[in-house]
XYZ file of C-alpha atoms in Angstrom:
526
model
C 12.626 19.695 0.418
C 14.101 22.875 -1.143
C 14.671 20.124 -3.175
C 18.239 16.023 -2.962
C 23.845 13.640 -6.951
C 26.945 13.035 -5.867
C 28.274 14.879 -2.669
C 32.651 13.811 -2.393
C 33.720 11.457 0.336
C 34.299 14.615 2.710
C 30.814 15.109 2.653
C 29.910 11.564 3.677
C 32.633 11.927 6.487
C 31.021 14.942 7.776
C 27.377 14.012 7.684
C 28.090 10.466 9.141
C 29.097 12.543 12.272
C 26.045 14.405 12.265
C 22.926 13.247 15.298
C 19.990 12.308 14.006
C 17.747 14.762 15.306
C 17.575 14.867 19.628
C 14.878 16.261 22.034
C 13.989 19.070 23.355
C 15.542 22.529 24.000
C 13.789 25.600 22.030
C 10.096 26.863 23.370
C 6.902 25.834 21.346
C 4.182 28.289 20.151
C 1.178 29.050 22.072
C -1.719 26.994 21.761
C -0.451 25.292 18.666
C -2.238 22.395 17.510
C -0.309 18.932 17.506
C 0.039 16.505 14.018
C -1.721 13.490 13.840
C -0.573 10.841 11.752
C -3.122 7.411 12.038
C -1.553 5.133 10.272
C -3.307 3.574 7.158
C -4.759 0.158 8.014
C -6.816 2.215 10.936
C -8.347 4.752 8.712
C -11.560 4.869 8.079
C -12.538 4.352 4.793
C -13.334 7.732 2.775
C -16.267 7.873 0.380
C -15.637 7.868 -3.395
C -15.336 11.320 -4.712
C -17.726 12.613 -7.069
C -16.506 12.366 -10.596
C -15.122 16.066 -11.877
C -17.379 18.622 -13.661
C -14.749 19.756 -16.095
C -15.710 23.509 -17.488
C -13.610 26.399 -18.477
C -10.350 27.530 -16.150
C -11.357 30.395 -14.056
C -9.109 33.749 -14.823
C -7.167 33.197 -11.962
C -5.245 30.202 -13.670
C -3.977 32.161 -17.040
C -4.252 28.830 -18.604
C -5.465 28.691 -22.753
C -8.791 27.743 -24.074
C -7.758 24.150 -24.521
C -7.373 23.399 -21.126
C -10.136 22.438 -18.890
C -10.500 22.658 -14.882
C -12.123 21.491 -12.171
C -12.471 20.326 -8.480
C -11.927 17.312 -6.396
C -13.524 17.468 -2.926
C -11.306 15.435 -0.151
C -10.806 14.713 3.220
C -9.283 17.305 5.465
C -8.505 14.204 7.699
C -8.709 10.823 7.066
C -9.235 9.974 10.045
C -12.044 11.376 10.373
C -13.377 11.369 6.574
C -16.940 12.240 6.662
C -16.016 15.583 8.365
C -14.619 18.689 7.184
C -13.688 19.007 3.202
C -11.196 21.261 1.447
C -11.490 21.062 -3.110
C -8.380 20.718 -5.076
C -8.523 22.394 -8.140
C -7.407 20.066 -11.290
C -6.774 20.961 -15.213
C -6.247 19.106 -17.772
C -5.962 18.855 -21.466
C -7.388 15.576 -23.542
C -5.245 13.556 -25.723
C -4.346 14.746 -28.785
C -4.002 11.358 -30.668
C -7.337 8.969 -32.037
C -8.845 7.219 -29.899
C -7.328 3.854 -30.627
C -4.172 5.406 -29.291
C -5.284 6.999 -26.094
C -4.311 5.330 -22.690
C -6.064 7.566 -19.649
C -4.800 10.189 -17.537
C -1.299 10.756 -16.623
C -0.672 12.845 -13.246
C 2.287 14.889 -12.629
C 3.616 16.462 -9.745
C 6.491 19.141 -9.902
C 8.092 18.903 -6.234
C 8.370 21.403 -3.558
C 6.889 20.657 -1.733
C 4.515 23.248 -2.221
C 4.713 23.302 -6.599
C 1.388 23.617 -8.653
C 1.050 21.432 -11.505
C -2.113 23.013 -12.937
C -0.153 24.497 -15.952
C 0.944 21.092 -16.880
C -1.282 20.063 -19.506
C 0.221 22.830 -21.588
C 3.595 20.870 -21.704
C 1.795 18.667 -24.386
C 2.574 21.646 -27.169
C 6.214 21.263 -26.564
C 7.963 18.913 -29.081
C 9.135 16.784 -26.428
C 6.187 15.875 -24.907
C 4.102 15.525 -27.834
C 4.356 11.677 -28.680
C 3.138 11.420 -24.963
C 0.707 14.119 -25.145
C -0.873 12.105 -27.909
C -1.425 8.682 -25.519
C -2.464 10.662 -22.496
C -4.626 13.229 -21.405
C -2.308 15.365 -19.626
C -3.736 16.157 -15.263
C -2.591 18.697 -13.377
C -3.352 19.504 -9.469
C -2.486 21.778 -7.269
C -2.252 19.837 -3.803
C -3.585 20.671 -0.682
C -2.357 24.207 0.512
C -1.029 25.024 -2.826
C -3.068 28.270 -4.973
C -6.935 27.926 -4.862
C -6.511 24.051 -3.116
C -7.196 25.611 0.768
C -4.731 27.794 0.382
C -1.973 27.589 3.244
C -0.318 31.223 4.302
C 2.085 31.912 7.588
C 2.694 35.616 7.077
C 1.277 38.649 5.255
C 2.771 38.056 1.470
C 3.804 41.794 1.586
C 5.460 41.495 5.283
C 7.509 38.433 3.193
C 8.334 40.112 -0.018
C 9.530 43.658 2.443
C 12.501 41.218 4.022
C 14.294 42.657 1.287
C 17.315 43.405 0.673
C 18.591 40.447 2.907
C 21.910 39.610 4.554
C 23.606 35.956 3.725
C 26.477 35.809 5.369
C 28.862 32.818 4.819
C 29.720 32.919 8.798
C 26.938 33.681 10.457
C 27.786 35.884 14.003
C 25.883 34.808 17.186
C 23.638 38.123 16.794
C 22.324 36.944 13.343
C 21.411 34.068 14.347
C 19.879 35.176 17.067
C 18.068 37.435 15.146
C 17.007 34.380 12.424
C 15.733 32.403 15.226
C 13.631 34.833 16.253
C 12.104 35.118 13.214
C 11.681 31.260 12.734
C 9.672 31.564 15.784
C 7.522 33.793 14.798
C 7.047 32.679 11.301
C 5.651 29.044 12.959
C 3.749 30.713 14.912
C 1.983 32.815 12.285
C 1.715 29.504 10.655
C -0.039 27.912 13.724
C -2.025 31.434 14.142
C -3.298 31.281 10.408
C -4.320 28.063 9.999
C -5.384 26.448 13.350
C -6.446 22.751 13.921
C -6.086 22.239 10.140
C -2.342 22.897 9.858
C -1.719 19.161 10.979
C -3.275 18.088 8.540
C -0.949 19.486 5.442
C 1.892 16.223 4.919
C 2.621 14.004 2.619
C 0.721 11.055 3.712
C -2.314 13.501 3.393
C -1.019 14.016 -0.203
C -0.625 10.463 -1.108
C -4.101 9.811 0.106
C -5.018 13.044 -2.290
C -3.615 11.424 -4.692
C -5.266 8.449 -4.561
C -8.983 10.334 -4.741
C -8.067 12.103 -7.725
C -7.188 8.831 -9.561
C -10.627 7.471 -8.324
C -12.382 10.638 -9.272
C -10.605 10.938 -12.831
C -12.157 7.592 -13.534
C -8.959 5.439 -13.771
C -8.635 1.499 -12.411
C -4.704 2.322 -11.875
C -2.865 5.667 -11.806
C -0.049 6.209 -14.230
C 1.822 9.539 -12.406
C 5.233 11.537 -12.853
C 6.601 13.024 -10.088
C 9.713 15.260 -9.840
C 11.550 16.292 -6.785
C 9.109 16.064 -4.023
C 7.177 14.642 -6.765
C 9.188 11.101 -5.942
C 8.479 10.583 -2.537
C 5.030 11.715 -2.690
C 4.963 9.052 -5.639
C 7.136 6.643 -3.346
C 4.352 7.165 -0.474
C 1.616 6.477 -2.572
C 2.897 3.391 -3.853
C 3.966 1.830 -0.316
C 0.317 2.622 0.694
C -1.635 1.649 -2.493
C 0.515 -0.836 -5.129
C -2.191 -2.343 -6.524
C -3.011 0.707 -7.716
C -0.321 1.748 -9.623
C 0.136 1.351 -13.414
C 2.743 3.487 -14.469
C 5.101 5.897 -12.204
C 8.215 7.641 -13.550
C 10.386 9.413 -10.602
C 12.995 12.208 -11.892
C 15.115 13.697 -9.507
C 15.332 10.997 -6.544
C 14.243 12.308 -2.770
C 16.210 10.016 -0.365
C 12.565 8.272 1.300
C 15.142 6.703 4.363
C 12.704 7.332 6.978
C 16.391 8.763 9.098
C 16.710 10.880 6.329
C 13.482 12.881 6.025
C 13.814 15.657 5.910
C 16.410 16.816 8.338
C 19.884 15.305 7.207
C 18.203 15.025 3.359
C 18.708 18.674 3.543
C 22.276 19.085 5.358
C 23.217 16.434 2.334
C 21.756 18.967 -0.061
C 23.541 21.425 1.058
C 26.964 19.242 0.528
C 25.574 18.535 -3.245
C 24.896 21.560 -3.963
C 28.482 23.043 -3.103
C 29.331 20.872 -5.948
C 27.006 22.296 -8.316
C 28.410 25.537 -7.385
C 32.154 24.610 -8.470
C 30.590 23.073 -12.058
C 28.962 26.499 -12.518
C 32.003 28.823 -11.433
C 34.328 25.891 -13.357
C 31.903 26.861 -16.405
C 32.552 30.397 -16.252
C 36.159 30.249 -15.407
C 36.832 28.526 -19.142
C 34.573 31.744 -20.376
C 37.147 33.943 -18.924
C 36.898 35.860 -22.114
C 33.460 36.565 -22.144
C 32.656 37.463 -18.549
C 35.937 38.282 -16.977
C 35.306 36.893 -13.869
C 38.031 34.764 -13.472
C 40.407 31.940 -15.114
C 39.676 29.666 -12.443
C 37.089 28.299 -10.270
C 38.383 30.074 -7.311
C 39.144 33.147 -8.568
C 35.318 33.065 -9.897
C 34.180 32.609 -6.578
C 36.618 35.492 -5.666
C 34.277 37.877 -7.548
C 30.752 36.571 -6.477
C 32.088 37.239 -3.136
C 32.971 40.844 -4.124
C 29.894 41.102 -5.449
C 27.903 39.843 -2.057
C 30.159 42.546 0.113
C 28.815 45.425 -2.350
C 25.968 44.789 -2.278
C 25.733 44.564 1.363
C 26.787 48.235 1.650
C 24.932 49.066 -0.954
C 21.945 47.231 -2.496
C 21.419 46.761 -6.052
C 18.130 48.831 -6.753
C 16.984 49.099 -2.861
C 16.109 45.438 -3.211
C 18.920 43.301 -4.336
C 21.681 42.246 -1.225
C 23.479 39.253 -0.727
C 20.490 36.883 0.304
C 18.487 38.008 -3.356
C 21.695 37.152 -4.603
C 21.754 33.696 -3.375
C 18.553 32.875 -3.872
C 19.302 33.821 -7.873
C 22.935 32.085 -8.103
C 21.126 28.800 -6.244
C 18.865 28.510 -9.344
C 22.031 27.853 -10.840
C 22.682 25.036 -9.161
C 19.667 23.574 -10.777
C 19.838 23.609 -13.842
C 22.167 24.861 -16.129
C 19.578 27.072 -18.100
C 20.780 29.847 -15.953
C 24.197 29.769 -16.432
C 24.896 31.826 -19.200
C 22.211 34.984 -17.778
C 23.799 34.388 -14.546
C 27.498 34.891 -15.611
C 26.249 37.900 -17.532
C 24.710 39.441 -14.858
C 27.338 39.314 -12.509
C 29.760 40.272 -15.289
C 27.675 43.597 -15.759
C 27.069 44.133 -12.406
C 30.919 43.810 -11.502
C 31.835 46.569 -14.132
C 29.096 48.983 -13.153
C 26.150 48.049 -14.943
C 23.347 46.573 -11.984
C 20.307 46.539 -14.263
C 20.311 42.793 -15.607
C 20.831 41.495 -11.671
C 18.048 43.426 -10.400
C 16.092 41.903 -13.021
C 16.660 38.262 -12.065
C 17.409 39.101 -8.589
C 15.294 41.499 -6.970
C 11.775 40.305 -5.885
C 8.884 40.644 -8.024
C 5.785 41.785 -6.163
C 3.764 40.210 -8.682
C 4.601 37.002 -7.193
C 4.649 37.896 -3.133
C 1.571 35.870 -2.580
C 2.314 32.896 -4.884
C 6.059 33.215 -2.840
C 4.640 32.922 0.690
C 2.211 30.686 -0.180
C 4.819 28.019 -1.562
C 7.057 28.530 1.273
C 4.038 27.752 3.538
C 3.286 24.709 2.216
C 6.882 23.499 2.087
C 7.521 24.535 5.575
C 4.200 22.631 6.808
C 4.950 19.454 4.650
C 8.341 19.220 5.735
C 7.679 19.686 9.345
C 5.026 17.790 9.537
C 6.491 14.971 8.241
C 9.125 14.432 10.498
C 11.019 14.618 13.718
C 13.300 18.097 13.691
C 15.647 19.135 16.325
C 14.779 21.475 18.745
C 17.255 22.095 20.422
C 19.605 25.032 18.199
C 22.803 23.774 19.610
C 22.231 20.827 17.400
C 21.091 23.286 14.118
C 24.718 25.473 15.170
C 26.687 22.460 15.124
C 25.817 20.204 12.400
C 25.299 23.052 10.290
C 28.824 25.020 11.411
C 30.156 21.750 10.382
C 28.829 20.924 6.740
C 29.289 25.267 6.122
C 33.100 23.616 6.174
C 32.660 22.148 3.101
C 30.165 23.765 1.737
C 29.552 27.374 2.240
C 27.560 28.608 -0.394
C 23.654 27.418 0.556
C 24.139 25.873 4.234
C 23.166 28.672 6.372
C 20.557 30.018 3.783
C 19.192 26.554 3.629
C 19.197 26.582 7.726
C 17.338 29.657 8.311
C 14.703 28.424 5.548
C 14.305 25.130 7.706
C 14.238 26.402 11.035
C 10.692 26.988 11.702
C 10.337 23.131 11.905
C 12.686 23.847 15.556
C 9.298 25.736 16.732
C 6.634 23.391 15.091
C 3.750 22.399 16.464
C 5.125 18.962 18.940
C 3.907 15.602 16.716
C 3.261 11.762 16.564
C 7.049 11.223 15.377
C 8.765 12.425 18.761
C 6.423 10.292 20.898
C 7.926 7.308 18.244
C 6.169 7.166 15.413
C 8.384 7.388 12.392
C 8.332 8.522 8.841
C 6.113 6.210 6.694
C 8.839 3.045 5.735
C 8.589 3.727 2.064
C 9.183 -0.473 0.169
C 7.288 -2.877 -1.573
C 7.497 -6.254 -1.367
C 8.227 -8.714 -4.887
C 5.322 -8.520 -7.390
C 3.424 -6.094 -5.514
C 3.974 -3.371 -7.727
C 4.335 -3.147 -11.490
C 8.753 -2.185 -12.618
C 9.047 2.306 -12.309
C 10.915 3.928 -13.528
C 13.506 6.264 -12.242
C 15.305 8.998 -13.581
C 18.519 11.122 -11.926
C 21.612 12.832 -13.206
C 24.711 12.130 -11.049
C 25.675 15.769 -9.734
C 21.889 16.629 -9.158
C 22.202 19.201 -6.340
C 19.025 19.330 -5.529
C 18.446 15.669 -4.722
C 21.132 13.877 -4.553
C 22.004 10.732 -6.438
C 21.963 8.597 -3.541
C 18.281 9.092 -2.542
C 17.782 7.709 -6.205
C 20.266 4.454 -5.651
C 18.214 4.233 -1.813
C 14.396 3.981 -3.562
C 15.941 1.518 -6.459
C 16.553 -0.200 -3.238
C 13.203 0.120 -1.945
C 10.887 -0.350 -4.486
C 11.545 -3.973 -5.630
C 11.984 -4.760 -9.865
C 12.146 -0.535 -10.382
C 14.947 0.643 -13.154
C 17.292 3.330 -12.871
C 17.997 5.685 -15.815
C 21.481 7.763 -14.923
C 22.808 10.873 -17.019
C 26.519 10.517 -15.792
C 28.657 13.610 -15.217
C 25.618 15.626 -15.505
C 23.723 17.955 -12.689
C 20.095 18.890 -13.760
C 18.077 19.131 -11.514
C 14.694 17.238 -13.197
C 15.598 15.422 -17.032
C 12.522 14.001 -18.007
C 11.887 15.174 -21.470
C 14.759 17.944 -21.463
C 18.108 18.107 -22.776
C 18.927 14.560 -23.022
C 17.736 12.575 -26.784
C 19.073 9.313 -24.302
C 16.963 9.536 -21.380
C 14.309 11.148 -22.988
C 13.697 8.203 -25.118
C 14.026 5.747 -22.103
C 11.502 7.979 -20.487
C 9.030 7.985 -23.969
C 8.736 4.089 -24.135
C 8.456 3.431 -20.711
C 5.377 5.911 -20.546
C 4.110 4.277 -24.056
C 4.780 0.799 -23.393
C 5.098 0.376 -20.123
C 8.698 -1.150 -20.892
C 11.825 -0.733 -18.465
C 15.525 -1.128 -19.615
C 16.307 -4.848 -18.840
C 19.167 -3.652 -16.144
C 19.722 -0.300 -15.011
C 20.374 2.362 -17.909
C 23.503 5.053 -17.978
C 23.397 8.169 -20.439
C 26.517 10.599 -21.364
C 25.568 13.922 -19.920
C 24.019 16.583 -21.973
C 26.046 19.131 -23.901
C 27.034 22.488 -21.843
C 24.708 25.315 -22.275
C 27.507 28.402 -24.409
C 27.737 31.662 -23.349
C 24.945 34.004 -24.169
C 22.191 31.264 -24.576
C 19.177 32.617 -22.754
């Protein structure tokens, strides 16, 4: 998922009126290759991976001297494991503490899907990490599809990165949205085009099963791994299909794993959660009145974003910047608070003439097109993959007409980024095969740990209270009032601490664990 906090009772009203996801209705590609999903007692059995030949990062990586990288060879199916292989690429930096205090490998995923963890061993110089960092030799991956790991792509980067400037409006008219399925057609077909027989094969049962050859390959009897975002229920996957071989798992930022949620109504609830990240940021700004000027109240702050959309749709910031770059940069807001100072400021300047500091955080960098495309490939093929999507686009126009209601701001963006999945490749899950039934049974798998702030708009706190649910004698670690989106090891002395001794000790709170938020960022922090 784009990413899943607390959406009000209207948004529980609205989605409980929202189908699940029906049959039929919009065309298929040509010749597109259908998803297999065996399920995991009737896989074969794949042979150990070699152990890695660790040697210096390649170039390509900009990582520093004291990191190390090197390859994992796996499965392209499981099914079928002694055929085709793709390598994942893997870093990592040793443990900085003596030996005596050194307890293996920990693995860390950073969501997406479609996020590459290989600069993560370089979060061991930052103070936070660095009690950790001395326990732990730090592992980062980039899964399957992701950078140099059999890189996925559905359309030429620079076709992607010339979209812009984009339109966003709030209420879409029937010829945009004719026009945006259009282009979700296409872009699954490119995807189907580009990568053949093998795009099936990109989900996150696939990943788990990664996952679990890298821990065998790294050497380690059990697999101590922290996952954010995605990161959770790739975590929450793995541990449903392999609990005896988990030591240690820490889950920030909860994905709802409800096999009715994935990934369909998990992201019409985001989009509900994230209208209320929107109001904390323009509630922010409205009591900065006298810095920005953008408004004394929440509404009237939203007033001048608007203004700022319709301006830029006549005329662009820079040739590049319209009111879908705009979006895109006021949606970081929504996770994490980091931005809300540059993003106030930017508007500010923008609104009284000055468009230089929005172009800079706004307008595409061509430096990252094929980085860009390539994440949104791999998020597009997990998420489709994974699950059953509607194709019929009466049932996209009305559920999402619906929760754009209540909350305007990312529903329709958040639509048009999903709607490829209408066009997908047909798979196992509409012939009745569901999502993966993420639980453990008592005993079976050693107390997690989980970590979410309340607001989070980017997974909401539900999908964290859900896997509590599901994973049996896990802890829950809650930053009330609070909406960052990841807080392992960030703002928070309280659940940073909690987060610390678990990973040390292997100690959970005896009941679930509440923290008072973090302060709010002032204006001009950067």
């Amino acid at each position: 998922m784009k990413a899943v906090a607390l959406f009000g009772t209207i948004g529980s009203l609205v989605l409980g009126t929202l189908a699940a996801a029906p049959a039929a209705g919009l065309p298929s590609p040509a010749a597109a290759p259908s998803p297999a999903f065996p399920s995991t007692s009737a896989l074969p059995s794949a042979p150990a991976p070699a152990k890695i030949s660790w040697g210096r990062c390649p170039a390509a990586e900009h990582l520093p001297s004291g990191v190390e990288c090197g390859k994992v060879r796996v499965p392209l199916d499981y099914a079928h494991p002694e055929g085709k292989k793709i390598d994942l690429t893997v870093s990592r930096r040793h443990a900085t503490g003596p030996k005596k205090e050194r307890q293996g490998a920990l693995l860390y995923n950073p969501g997406g899907p479609g996020g590459n963890a290989m600069p993560f061993p370089m979060y061991a110089e930052l103070p936070e990490w660095r009690r950790t960092a001395r326990a732990y030799d730090f592992v980062g991956y980039a899964p399957r599809g992701v950078a140099r790991s059999a890189p996925l792509s559905c359309e030429d980067p620079k076709k992607a990165a010339g979209k812009a400037p984009s339109d966003s409006p709030v209420r879409p008219s029937e010829r945009f949205k004719q026009k945006k399925i259009k282009e979700a057609q296409a872009y699954a077909e490119g995807c189907a085009r580009r990568s053949g027989a093998a795009l099936k094969h990109y989900n996150t049962l696939n990943n788990a099963r990664d996952l679990e050859m890298l821990r065998a390959a790294l050497g380690e009897k059990k697999l101590t791994f922290m996952g954010a975002s995605y990161g959770t229920y790739l975590g929450a996957v793995y541990a449903t299909l392999f609990p005896g071989h988990v030591r240690r798992m820490v889950f920030d930022s909860v994905v709802n794993p409800d096999p009715d949620q994935v990934w369909y109504r998990n992201n019409l609830q985001q989009n509900i959660a994230f209208e209320g990240r929107w109001k904390d940021w323009r509630g922010w700004v409205a009591k900065h009145h006298k810095t920005y000027g953008l408004g004394k109240t929440a509404e009237a702050v939203g007033r001048s974003y608007y203004r700022a959309a319709a301006q830029l749709r006549r005329k662009p910031a820079g040739g590049k910047v319209g009111p879908a770059e705009l979006q895109a940069a006021f949606l970081t807001a929504g996770y994490s608070d980091h931005y809300w100072p540059i993003r106030a400021a930017a508007l500010s300047r923008y609104l009284k003439g000055d468009p230089k500091p929005l172009i800079a955080q706004a307008a595409p960098d061509p430096a990252d097109a094929v980085a860009d495309e390539n994440g949104d490939a791999v998020y597009t093929a997990v998420e489709c993959n994974d699950a059953v999507w509607p194709r019929n686009w009466s049932t996209w126009d009305r559920d999402n007409t619906m929760v754009a209601q209540v909350a305007p701001f990312e529903t329709w963006d958040n639509a048009w980024m999903n709607l490829p999945c209408a066009f997908w490749p047909r798979s196992p899950h509409e012939m009745g095969q569901r999502p993966l039934d993420v639980r453990t049974a008592p005993g079976a798998l050693p107390p997690v740990l989980l970590l979410a702030a309340e607001r989070d708009g980017a997974t909401p706190y539900s999908g964290a209270l859900e896997l509590k649910r599901r994973l049996v004698g896990s802890r829950l670690v809650t930053e009330r009032d609070a909406g960052q989106h990841g807080i392992a090891f960030s703002k928070n002395d309280c659940v940073n601490k909690y987060t610390e001794d678990y990973l040390l000790t292997g100690r959970v709170p005896a009941r679930d664990a509440f923290c008072k938020p973090h302060a709010e960022p002032e204006p001009g922090e950067k």
